[in-house]
XYZ file of C-alpha atoms in Angstrom:
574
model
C 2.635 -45.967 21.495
C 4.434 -42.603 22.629
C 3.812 -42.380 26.288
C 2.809 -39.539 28.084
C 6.110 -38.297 29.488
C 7.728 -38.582 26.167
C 4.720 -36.532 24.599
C 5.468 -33.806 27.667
C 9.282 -33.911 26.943
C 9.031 -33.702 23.047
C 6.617 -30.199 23.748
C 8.933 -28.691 25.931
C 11.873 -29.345 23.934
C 10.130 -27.910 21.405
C 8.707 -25.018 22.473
C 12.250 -24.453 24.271
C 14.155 -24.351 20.997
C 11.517 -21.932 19.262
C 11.755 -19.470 22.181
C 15.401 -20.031 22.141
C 15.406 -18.870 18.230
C 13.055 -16.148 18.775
C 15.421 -14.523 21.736
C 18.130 -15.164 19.224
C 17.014 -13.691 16.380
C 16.843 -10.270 18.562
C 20.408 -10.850 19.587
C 22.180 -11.956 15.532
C 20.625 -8.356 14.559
C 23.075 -6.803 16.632
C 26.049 -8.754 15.126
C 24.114 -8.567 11.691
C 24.226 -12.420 11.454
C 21.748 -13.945 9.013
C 18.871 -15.033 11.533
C 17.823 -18.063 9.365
C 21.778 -18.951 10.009
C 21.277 -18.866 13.776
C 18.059 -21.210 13.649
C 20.325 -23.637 11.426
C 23.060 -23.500 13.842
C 20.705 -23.657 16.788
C 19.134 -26.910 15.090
C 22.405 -28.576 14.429
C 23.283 -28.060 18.262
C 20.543 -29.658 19.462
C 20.679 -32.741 17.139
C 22.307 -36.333 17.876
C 26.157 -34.796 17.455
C 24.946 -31.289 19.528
C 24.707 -30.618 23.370
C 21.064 -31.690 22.939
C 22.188 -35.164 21.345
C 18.334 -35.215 20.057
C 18.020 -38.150 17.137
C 15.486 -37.014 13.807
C 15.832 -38.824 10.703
C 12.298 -39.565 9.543
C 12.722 -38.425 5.977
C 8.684 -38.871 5.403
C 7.445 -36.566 8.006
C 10.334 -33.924 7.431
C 8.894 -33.718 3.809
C 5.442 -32.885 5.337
C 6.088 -30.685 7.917
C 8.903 -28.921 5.355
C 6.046 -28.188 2.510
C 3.497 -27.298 5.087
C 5.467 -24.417 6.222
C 7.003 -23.220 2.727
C 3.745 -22.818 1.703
C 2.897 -20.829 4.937
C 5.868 -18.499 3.831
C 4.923 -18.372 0.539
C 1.550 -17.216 1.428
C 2.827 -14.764 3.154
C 5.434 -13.296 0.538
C 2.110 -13.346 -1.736
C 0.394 -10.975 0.548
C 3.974 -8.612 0.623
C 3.529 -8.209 -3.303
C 1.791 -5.048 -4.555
C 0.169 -4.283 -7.516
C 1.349 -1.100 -7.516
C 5.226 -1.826 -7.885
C 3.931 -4.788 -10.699
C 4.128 -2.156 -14.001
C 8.180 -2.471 -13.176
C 8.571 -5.449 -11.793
C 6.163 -8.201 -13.071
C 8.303 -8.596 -16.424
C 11.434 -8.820 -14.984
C 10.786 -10.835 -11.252
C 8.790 -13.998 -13.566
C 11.841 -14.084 -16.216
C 13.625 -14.431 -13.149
C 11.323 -17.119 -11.731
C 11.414 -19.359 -14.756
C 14.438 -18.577 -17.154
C 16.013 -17.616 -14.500
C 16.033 -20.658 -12.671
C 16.503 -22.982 -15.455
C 19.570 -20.910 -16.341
C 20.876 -21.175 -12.365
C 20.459 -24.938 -12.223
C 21.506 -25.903 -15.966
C 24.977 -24.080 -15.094
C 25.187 -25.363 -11.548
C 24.592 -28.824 -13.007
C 27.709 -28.020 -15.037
C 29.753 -26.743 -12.705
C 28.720 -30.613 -10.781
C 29.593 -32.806 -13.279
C 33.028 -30.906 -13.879
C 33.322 -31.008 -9.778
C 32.553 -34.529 -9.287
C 32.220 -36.204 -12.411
C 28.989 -37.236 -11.755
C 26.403 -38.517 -15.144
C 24.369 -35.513 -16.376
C 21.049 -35.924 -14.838
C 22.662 -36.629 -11.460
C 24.520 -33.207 -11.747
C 21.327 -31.105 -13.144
C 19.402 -32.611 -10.474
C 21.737 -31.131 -8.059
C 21.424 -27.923 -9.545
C 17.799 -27.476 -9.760
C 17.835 -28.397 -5.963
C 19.681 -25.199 -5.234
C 18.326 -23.626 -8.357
C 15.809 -21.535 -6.073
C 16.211 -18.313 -3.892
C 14.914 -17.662 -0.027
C 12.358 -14.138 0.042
C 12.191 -14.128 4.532
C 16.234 -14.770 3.956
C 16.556 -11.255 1.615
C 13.983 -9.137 3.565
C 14.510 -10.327 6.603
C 18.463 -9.244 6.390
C 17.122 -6.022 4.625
C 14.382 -5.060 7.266
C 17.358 -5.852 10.191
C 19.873 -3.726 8.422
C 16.979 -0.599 8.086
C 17.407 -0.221 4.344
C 14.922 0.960 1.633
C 15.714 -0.392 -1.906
C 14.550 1.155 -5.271
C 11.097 0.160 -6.252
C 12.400 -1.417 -9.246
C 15.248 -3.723 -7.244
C 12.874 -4.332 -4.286
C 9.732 -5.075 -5.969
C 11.627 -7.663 -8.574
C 13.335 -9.268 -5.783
C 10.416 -9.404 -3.887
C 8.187 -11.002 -6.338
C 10.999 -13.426 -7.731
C 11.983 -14.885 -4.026
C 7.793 -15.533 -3.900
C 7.348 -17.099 -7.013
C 10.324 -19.315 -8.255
C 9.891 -21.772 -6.466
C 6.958 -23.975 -8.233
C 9.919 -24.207 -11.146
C 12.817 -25.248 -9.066
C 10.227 -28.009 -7.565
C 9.004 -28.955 -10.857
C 12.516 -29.942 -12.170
C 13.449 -31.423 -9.017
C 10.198 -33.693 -9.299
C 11.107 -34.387 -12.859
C 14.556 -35.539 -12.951
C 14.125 -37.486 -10.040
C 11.209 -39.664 -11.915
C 13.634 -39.545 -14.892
C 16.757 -40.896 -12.309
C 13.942 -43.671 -10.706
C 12.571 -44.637 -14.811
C 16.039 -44.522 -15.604
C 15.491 -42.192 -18.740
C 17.624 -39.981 -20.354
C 14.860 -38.541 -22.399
C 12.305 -36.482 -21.058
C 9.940 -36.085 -23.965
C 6.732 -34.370 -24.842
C 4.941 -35.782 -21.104
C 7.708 -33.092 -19.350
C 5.981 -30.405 -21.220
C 2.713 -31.746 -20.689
C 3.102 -31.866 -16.854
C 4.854 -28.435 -16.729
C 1.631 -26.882 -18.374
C -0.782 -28.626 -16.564
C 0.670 -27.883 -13.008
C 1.630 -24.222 -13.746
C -2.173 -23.491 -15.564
C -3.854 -25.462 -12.826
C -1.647 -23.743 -10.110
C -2.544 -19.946 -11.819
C -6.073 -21.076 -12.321
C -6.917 -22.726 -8.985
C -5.231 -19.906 -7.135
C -7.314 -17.256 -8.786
C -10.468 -19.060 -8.311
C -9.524 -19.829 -4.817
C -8.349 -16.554 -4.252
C -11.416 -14.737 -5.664
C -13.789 -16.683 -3.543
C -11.886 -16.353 -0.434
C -11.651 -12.241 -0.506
C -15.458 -12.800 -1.003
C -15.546 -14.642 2.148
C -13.183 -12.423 3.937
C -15.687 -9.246 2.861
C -18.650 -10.498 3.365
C -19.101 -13.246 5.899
C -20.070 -12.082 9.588
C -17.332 -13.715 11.368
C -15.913 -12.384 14.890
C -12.912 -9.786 14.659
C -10.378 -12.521 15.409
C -11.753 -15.154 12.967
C -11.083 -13.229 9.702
C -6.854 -13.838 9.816
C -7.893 -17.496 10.643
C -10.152 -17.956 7.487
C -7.473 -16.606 5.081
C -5.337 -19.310 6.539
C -7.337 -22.184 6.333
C -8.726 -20.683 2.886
C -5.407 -20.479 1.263
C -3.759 -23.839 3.126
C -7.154 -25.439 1.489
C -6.083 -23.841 -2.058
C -2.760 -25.298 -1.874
C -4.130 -28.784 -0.692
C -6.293 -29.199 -3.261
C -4.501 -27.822 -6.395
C -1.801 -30.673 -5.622
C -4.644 -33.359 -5.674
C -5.691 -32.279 -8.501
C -2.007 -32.086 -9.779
C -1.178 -28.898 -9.770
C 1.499 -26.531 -8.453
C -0.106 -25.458 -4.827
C 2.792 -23.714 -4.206
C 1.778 -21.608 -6.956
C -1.635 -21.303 -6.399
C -1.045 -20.458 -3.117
C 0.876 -17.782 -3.754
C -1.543 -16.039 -6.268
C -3.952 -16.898 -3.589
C -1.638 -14.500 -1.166
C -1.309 -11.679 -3.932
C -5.592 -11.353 -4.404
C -5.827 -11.472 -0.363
C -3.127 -9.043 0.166
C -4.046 -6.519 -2.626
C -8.075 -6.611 -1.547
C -9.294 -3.924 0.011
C -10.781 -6.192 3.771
C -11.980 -5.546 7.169
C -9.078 -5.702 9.551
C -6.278 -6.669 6.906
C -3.788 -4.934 8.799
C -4.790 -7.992 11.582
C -4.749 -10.448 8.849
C -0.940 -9.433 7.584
C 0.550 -9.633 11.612
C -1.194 -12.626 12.143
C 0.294 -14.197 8.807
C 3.839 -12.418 9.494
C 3.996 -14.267 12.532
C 3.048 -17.852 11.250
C 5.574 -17.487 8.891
C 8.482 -16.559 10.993
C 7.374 -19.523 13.416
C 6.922 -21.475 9.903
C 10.977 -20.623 9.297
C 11.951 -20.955 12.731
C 10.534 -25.141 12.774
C 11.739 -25.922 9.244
C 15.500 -24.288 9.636
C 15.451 -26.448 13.328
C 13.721 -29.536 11.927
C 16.944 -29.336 9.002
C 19.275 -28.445 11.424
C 18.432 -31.812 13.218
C 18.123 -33.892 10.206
C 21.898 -33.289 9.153
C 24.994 -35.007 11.034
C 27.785 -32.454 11.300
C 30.654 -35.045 10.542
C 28.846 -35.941 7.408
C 29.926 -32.523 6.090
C 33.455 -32.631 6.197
C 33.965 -35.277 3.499
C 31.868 -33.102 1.087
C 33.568 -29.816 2.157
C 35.670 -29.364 -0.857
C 33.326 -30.277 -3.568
C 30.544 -28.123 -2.146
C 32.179 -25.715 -1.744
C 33.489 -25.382 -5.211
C 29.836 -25.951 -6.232
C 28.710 -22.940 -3.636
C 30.739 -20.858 -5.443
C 30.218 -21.961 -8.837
C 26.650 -21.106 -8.201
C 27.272 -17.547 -6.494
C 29.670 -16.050 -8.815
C 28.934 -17.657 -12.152
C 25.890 -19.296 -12.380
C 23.343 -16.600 -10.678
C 25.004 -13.563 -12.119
C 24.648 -15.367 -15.497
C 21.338 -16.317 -14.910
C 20.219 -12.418 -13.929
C 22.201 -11.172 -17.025
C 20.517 -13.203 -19.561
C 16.914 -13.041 -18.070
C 16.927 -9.357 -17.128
C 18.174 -8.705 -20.916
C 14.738 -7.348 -22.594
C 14.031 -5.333 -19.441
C 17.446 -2.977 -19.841
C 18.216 -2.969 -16.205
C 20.859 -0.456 -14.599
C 23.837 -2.602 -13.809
C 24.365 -1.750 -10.421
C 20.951 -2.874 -9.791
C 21.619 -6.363 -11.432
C 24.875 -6.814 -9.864
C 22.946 -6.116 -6.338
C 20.195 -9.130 -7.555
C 22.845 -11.262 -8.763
C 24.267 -10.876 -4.901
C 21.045 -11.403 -3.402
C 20.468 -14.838 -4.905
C 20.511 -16.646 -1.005
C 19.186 -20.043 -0.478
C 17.196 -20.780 2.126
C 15.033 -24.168 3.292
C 13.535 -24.814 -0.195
C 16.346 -26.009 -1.504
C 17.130 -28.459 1.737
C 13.143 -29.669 1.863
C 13.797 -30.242 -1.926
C 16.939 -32.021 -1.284
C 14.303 -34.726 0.623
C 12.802 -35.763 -2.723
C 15.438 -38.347 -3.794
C 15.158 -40.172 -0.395
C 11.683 -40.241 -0.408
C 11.908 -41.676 -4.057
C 14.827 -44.419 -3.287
C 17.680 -42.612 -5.279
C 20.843 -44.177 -4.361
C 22.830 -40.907 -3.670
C 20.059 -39.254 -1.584
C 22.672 -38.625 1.112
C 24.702 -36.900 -1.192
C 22.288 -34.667 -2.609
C 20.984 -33.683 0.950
C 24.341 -32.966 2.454
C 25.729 -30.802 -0.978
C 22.070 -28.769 -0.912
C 22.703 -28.403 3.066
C 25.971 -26.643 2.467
C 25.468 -24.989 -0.266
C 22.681 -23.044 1.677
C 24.922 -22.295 4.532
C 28.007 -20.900 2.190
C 25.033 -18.781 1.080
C 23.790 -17.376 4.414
C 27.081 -17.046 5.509
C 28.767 -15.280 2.689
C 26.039 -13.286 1.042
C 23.949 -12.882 3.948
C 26.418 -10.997 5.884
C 27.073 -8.982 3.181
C 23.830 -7.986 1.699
C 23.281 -4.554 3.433
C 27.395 -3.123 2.645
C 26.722 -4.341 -0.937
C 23.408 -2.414 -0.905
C 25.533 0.630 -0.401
C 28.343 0.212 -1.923
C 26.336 0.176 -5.444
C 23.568 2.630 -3.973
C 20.334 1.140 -4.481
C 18.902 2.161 -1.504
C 16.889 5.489 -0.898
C 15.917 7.070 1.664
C 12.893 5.952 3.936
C 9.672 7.025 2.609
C 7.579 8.704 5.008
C 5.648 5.843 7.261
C 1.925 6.496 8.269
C 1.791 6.895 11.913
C 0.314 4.525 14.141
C -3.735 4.992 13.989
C -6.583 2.982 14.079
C -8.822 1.941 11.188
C -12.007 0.888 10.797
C -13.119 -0.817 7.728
C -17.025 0.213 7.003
C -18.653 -2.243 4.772
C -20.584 -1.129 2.102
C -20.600 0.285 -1.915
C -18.087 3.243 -1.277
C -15.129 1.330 0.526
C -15.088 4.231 3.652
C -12.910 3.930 6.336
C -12.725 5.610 9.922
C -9.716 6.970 10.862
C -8.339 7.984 13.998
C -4.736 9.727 14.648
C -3.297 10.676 17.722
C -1.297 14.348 17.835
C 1.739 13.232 19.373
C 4.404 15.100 20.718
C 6.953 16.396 17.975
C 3.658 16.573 15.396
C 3.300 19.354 12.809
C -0.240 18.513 13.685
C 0.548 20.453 17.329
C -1.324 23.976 17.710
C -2.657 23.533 14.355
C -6.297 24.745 13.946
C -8.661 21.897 13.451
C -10.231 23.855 10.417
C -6.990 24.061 8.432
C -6.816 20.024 8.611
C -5.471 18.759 4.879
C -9.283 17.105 4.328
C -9.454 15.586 0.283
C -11.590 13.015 -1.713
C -14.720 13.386 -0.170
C -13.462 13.023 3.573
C -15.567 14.229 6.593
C -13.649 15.597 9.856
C -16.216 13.697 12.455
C -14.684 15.343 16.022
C -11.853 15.492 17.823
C -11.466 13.512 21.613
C -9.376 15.531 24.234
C -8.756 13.696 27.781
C -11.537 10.951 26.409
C -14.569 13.301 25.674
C -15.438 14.592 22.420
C -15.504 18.074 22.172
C -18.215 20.031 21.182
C -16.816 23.077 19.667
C -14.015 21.153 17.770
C -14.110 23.200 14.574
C -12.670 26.233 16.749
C -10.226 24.055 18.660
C -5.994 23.627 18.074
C -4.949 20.616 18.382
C -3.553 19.733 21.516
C -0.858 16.885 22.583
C -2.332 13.670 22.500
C -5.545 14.830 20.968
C -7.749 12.075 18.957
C -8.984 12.969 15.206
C -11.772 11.374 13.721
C -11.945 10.962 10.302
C -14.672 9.399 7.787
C -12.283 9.250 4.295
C -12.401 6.721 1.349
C -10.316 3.851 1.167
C -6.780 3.654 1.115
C -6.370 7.045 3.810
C -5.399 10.545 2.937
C -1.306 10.989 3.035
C -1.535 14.434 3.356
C -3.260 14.141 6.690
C -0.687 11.460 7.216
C 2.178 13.294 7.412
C 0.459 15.910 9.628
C 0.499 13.080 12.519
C 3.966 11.956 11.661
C 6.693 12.936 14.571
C 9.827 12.098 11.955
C 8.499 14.234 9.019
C 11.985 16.359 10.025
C 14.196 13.823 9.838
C 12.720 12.315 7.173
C 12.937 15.433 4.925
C 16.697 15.980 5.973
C 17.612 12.297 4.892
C 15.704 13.125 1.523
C 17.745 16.372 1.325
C 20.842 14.719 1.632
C 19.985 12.003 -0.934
C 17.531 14.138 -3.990
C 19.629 17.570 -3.226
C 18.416 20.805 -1.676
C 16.345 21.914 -5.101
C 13.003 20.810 -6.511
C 12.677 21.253 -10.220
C 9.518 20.066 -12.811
C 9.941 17.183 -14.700
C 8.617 19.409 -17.672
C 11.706 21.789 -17.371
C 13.957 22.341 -20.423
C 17.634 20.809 -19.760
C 19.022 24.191 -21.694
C 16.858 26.390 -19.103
C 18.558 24.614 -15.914
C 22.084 24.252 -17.819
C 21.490 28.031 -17.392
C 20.065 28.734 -14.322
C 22.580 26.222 -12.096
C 25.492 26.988 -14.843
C 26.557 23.285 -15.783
C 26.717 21.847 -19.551
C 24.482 20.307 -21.291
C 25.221 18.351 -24.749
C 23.905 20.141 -27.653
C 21.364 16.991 -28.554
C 19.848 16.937 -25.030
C 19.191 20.797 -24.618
C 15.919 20.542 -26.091
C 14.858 17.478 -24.059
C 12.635 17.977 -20.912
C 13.971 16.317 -17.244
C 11.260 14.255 -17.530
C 12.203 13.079 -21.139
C 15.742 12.356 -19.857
C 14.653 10.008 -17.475
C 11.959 8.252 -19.997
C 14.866 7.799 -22.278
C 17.498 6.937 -20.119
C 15.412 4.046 -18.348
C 12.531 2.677 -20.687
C 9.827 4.855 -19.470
C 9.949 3.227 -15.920
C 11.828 5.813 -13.909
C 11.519 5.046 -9.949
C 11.956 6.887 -7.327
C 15.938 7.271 -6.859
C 16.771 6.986 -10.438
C 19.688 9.673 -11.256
C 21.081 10.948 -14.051
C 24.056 12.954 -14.076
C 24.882 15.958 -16.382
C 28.263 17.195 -15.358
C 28.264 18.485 -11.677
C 24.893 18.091 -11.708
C 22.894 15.083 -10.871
C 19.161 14.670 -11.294
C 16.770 12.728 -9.015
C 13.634 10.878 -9.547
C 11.716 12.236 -6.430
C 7.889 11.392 -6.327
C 5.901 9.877 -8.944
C 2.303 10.442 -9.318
C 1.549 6.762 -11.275
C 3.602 6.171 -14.224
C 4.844 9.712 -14.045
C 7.094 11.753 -12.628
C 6.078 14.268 -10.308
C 9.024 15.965 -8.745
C 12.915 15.894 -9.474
C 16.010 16.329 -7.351
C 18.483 18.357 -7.832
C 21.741 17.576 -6.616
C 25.619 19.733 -7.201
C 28.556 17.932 -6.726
């Protein structure tokens, strides 16, 4: 039995590291180092060959504490993916997730065999293990580097880092039971099983999911219980859809999109709540793999893996995103920029655990190639995500964030909200008479709180500094208000200047009207064409915001959309 002491030593360690990584984290954005790279380094120090010479080789309970917390990440990654953004990304981000991965790990496994020779299912094996990319390891590096990609880019990433993963673990799964049966022929059952645990893992997600926004709308629960029950109702959706043999990674994740696209009481609470489990989620599985590997073990694989790092980088990811993103005509700068963003993060380490829990003979192998192969990755494209980013412009500007303001969820038929927004310094909601407030859809102004008393004669009032506005309004807020309350609405629009140009045009003007007006050329079979035509043409009727065209001197600018159209254009000389 573990004694006591032990018990007291193993939680401060423990807790020691995490606080350690969290301190860290703070510190690598400064540098811009990869923070999943400092938790792997900070593991690997405090292993049996580190300063903290702490032994961890139990294969068995790695595997369960590893899948635990991927699926707390991938839960949370469900609840990051709109609906909204789905009309151009949906298509795209699952080609990615399937073809796309069989494409990544069928060349990798290539790229193996040529490397080191090994038999065929050996090499494929290898590939699908790293056949998988790391969502926290994109955004996270994103979010730290304060860039804003293109719907299109963002959302397909997005949704791809989320969802791939049930395929990379289904091959994994199957060629190790073909390495163990000692097949070379997969047959109809590999099709069988690939069906049953990606229906089961689509079907038990949605059910679970359904039922669980049910809960999380209608069961009396206190204020702090509601982030708790989405927890334990997803973790229960991914539990059982693998007893049942399915893909609870999948499930889990569609469980994640219903909760995160319902409209709930406090979801803003459920979100931090989640955010936060699944950075502690990364921070114990990249320290838990950090310990597992032996540093010396590396070197003799150094050469190989890295050949097989960069096989997989440069060849066999770009190749992949070519061929899957095919039907969906793409822009290539925005392919070359999701080629580059292909990192690897734990899955493909916790999958690299499969052939030692099954017996494989080169388990060791397979662990230590996946292991570096995920830290070429961090290192190389993780330091390098945000100048690439730039260099083929696929970021825009930052839209306009709401201001802080608190929200209260009202239960019943019409989804209302109350809303309350301070008038902070720097404001265009300062001195502006309460009357003339931007009010739409039904919303009722319901007072306004100066120095903590409501005022009576409000409707006569300006608004003051640090004046409180109440506001009954319909689900989902009212921007215009919004930006009333927002202190960077200035800086904001003279980023957006900079970026669309200093001129607003319609998308229904005539190309031949501007071509006069701004005195730049226009080819004789576009001058009919409207702007908005242009764009519909030029990228398959899914324009985002920050498409361009140019025409000459002249560039165009997708600016705001209003749904599947465009609403405003930019337009930019020079």
């Amino acid at each position: 039995m573990m004694s006591i002491e032990l018990t007291n030593t193993m939680i401060f360690w423990g807790a020691a590291l995490a606080l350690l990584c969290v301190v860290a984290s703070g510190l690598s954005r400064r540098v811009g180092a990869p923070v999943l790279l400092v938790f792997l380094v900070l593991g690997m120090l405090a292993g049996k060959e580190g300063v903290g010479g702490i032994r961890f080789d139990d294969i068995e309970q790695a595997f369960m504490f590893g899948s635990i917390a991927l699926a707390l990440i991938i839960f949370d990654g469900g609840q990051g993916a709109r609906k909204d953004t789905f009309r151009v990304s949906l298509g795209p981000a699952l080609s990615l997730a399937t073809v796309g991965v069989v494409i990544t790990a069928a060349l990798t496994g290539l790229a193996v065999r040529l490397i080191l020779g090994l038999p065929w299912l050996e090499a494929l094996l290898i590939g699908a293990i790293v056949g998988s990319t790391d969502a926290a390891a994109v955004f996270g590096l994103l979010r730290a580097a304060g860039l804003e990609l293109k719907e299109r880019t963002g959302a397909t990433l997005e949704i791809e880092s989320g969802s791939n993963d049930p395929m990379a673990i289904f091959l994994t799964i199957t060629l190790v039971e073909l390495l163990v049966l000692r097949s070379d022929y997969p047959g109809w059952e590999v099709l069988a099983a690939f069906i049953q645990q990606m229906g089961m893992g689509i079907v038990l997600g949605a059910a679970g999911g359904y039922l669980l926004v049910l809960l999380l709308k209608r069961l009396p629960l206190p204020l702090s219980m509601y982030p708790l029950l989405a927890l334990a109702g997803g973790m229960s959706v991914f539990g059982l859809t693998n007893l049942w043999g399915g893909s609870g990674f999948l499930a889990i994740y569609v469980v994640g999109i219903m909760v995160g696209n319902a409209s709930l009481p406090h979801a803003k609470d459920i979100r931090r709540l989640h955010d936060g489990v699944a950075w502690l989620a990364q921070i114990g599985m990249f320290l838990m793999l950090g310990l597992l590997i032996t540093p010396s073990s590396l070197v003799p694989v150094f050469l190989p893996a890295m050949g097989i790092a960069l096989a997989l980088i440069l060849v066999a990811r770009p190749m992949a995103v070519l061929l899957s993103l095919l039907p969906f005509h793409f822009p290539w700068r925005e392919q070359l920029f999701i080629s580059w963003c292909g990192l690897r993060g734990a899955v493909p380490i916790i999958l690299a655990l499969f052939p030692s829990l099954a017996g494989l003979e080169m388990s060791a192998t397979y662990f230590e190639l996946a292991f570096f192969v995920v830290l070429v990755s961090l290192v190389l494209q993780g330091w390098t995500i945000a100048p690439v980013a730039r260099w083929l412009r696929v970021e825009v500007p930052h839209s306009l964030e709401e201001p802080e303001h608190l929200v209260l969820k009202i239960p019943d038929d019409q989804e209302k909200e109350l809303l309350v927004y301070q008038a902070v310094t720097g404001s265009p909601a300062i001195n502006l008479p309460v009357r003339r407030l931007p009010l739409s859809g039904g919303a009722q102004l319901m007072g306004v709180v100066r120095h903590g008393i409501l005022l009576e004669d409000w409707q006569e009032q300006k608004l003051l500094a640090d004046d409180y506005v109440v506001v009954l309004a319909a689900d989902g807020g009212i921007p215009a208000l919004a930006r009333l309350f927002a202190p960077t609405e200035v800086r904001s629009y003279l980023q957006s200047s900079a970026f669309f140009g200093n001129f607003v045009i319609k998308p229904d003007a005539k190309l031949a009207d501007l071509s006069q007006m701004y005195g730049f050329e226009v080819p004789e079979a576009l001058q009919a064409m409207t702007v908005a035509a242009i764009f519909d043409k030029r990228f398959h009727h899914k324009p985002v915001v920050g498409d361009r065209v140019r025409l000459g001197v002249v560039q165009l600018v997708v600016k705001k959309l209003d749904g599947d159209r465009i609403a405003a254009v930019g337009l930019k000389l020079g």
